[in-house]
Each structure stands twice: as structure tokens, then as C-alpha cells.
PDB file of C-alpha atoms in Angstrom:
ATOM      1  CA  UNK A   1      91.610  88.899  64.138  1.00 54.00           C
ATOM      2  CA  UNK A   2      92.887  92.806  64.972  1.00 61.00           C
ATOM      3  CA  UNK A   3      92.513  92.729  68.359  1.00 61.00           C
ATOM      4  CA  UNK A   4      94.171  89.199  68.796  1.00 58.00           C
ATOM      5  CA  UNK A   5      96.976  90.311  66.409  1.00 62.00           C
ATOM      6  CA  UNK A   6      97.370  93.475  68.524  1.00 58.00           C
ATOM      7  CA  UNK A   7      98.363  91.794  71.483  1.00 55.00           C
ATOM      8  CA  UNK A   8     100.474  89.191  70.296  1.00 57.00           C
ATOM      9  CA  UNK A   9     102.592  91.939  68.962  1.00 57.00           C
ATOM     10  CA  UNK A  10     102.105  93.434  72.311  1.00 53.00           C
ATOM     11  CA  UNK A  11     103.512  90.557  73.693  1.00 54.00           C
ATOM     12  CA  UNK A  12     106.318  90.015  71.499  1.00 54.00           C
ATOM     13  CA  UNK A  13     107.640  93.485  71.928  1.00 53.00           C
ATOM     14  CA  UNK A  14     107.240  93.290  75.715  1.00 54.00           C
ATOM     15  CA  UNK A  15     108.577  89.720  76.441  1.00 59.00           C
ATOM     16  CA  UNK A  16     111.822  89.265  78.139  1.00 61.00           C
ATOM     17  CA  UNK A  17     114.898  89.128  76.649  1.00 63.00           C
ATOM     18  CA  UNK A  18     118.097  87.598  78.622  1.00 63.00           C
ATOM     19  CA  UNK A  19     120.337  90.106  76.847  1.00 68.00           C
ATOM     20  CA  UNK A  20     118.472  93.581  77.967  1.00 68.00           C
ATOM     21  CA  UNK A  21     120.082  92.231  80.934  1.00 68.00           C
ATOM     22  CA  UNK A  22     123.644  93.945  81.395  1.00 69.00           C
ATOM     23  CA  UNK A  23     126.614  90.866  82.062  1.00 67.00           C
ATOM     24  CA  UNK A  24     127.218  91.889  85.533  1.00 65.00           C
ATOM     25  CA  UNK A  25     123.456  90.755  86.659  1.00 66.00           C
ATOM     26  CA  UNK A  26     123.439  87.409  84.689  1.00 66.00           C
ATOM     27  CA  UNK A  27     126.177  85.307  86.297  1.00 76.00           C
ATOM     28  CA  UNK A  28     125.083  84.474  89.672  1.00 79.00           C
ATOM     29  CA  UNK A  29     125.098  80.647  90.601  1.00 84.00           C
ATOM     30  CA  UNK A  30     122.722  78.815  92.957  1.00 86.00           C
ATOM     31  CA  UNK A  31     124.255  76.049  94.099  1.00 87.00           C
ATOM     32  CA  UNK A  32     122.781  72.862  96.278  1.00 90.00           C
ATOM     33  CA  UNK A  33     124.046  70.518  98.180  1.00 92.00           C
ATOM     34  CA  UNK A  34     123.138  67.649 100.929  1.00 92.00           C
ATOM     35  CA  UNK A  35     125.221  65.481 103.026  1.00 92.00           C
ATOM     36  CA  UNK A  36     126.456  62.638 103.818  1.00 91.00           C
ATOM     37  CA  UNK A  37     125.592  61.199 100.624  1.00 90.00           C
ATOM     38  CA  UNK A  38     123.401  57.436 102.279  1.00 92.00           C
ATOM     39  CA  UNK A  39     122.423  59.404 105.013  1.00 92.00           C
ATOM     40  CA  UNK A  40     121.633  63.217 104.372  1.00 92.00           C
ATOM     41  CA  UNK A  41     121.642  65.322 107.886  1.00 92.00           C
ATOM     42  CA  UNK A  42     121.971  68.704 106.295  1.00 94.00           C
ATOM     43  CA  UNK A  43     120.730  70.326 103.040  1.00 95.00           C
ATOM     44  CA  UNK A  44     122.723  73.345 102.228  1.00 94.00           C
ATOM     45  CA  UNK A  45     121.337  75.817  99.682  1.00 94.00           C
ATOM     46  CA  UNK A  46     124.102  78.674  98.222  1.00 91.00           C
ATOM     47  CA  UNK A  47     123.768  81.877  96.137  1.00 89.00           C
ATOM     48  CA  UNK A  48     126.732  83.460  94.987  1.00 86.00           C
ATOM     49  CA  UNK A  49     126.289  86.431  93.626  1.00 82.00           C
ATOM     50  CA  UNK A  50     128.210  87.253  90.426  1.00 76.00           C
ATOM     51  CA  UNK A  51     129.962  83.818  91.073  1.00 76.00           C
ATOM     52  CA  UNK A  52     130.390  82.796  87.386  1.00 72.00           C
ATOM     53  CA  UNK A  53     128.565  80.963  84.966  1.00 69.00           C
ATOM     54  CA  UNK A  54     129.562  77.498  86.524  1.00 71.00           C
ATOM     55  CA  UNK A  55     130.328  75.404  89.564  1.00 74.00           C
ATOM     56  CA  UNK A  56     134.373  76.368  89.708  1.00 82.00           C
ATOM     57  CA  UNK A  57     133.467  79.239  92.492  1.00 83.00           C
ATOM     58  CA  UNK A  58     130.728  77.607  93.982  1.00 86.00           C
ATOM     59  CA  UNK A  59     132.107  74.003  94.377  1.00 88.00           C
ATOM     60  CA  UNK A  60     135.272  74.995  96.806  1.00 90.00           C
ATOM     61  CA  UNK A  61     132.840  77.019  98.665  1.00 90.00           C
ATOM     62  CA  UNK A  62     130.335  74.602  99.260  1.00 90.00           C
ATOM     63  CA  UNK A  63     133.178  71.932 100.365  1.00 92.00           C
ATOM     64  CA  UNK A  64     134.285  74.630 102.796  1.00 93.00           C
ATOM     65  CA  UNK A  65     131.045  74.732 104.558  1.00 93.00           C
ATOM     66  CA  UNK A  66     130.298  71.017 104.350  1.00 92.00           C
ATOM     67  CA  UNK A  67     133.954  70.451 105.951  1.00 91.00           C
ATOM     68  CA  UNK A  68     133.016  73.042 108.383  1.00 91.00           C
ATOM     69  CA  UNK A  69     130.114  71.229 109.650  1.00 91.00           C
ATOM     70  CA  UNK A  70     131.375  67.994 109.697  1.00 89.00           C
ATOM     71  CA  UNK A  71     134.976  67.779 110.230  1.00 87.00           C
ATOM     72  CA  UNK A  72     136.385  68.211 113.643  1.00 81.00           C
ATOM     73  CA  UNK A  73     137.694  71.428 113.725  1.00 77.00           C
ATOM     74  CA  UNK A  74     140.789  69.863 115.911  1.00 76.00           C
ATOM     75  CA  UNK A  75     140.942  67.177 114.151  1.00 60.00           C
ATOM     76  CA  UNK A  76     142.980  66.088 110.954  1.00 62.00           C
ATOM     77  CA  UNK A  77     141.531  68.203 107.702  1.00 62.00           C
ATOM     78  CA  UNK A  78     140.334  66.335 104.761  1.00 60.00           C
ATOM     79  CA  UNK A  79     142.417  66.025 101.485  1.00 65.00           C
ATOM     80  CA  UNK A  80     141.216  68.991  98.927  1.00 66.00           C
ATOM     81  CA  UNK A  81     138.414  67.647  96.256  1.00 63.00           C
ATOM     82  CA  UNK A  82     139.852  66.204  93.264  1.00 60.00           C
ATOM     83  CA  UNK A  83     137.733  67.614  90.338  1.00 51.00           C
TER      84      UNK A  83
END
């Protein structure tokens, strides 16, 4: 029982621990997307870095690059997302 006792405490005090990690380092998003929606073309994959704890800086982005690809770049822009 010693040596099993030994290294769970061993493991305890050397597991990871979210909050060792300093706030700057935690919020970065990875953020997916594919498109168009019956009849997917692309799959986009996006890392912001330090981009918040939620999809409010990642979601304009990713509608920036999907419009990119797909809209006409002479053509008439799309309305901005309602969300």
C-alpha cells in the first residue's frame, strides 16, 4: 500500500491545474466551420489566438472568410449576420 500511496500523491501534486496557467494563455478560440450548409465545398478550421472566451471574435471573422470565398468580389455584398 506505500508505494501505491506514494504515487498517487505523486500524481496529485503533479497533475495539471487550468489556473497555474496565467489569463493571457487561456483564452484562445478554435473555431470551425463548413460551407454551404446541403452541400459543403470547403471546411475552414480557425485559431485565434487570445480571441476571447467565446464565438463574438471568432464568428465575424469566420463570415469574413466564408464571404471571401464565395461572394463575388464585384458583385453585391451580403447583408451582415444577424446574431
Amino acid at each position: 500500500h506505500t508505494a501505491y500511496r506514494r504515487q498517487r500523491q505523486m500524481c496529485i501534486r503533479d497533475s495539471y491545474n487550468a489556473k497555474m496557467i496565467p489569463t493571457r494563455l487561456r483564452d484562445h478560440i478554435f473555431y470551425t466551420a463548413f460551407a454551404p450548409y446541403k452541400n459543403p465545398k470547403v471546411a475552414v478550421a480557425l485559431v485565434l489566438e487570445n480571441g476571447g472566451s467565446d464565438g463574438v471574435v471568432a464568428a465575424p471573422v469566420m463570415r469574413q472568410i466564408l464571404d471571401h470565398l464565395f461572394v463575388p468580389q464585384d458583385g453585391p455584398q451580403l447583408p451582415p449576420s444577424q446574431g
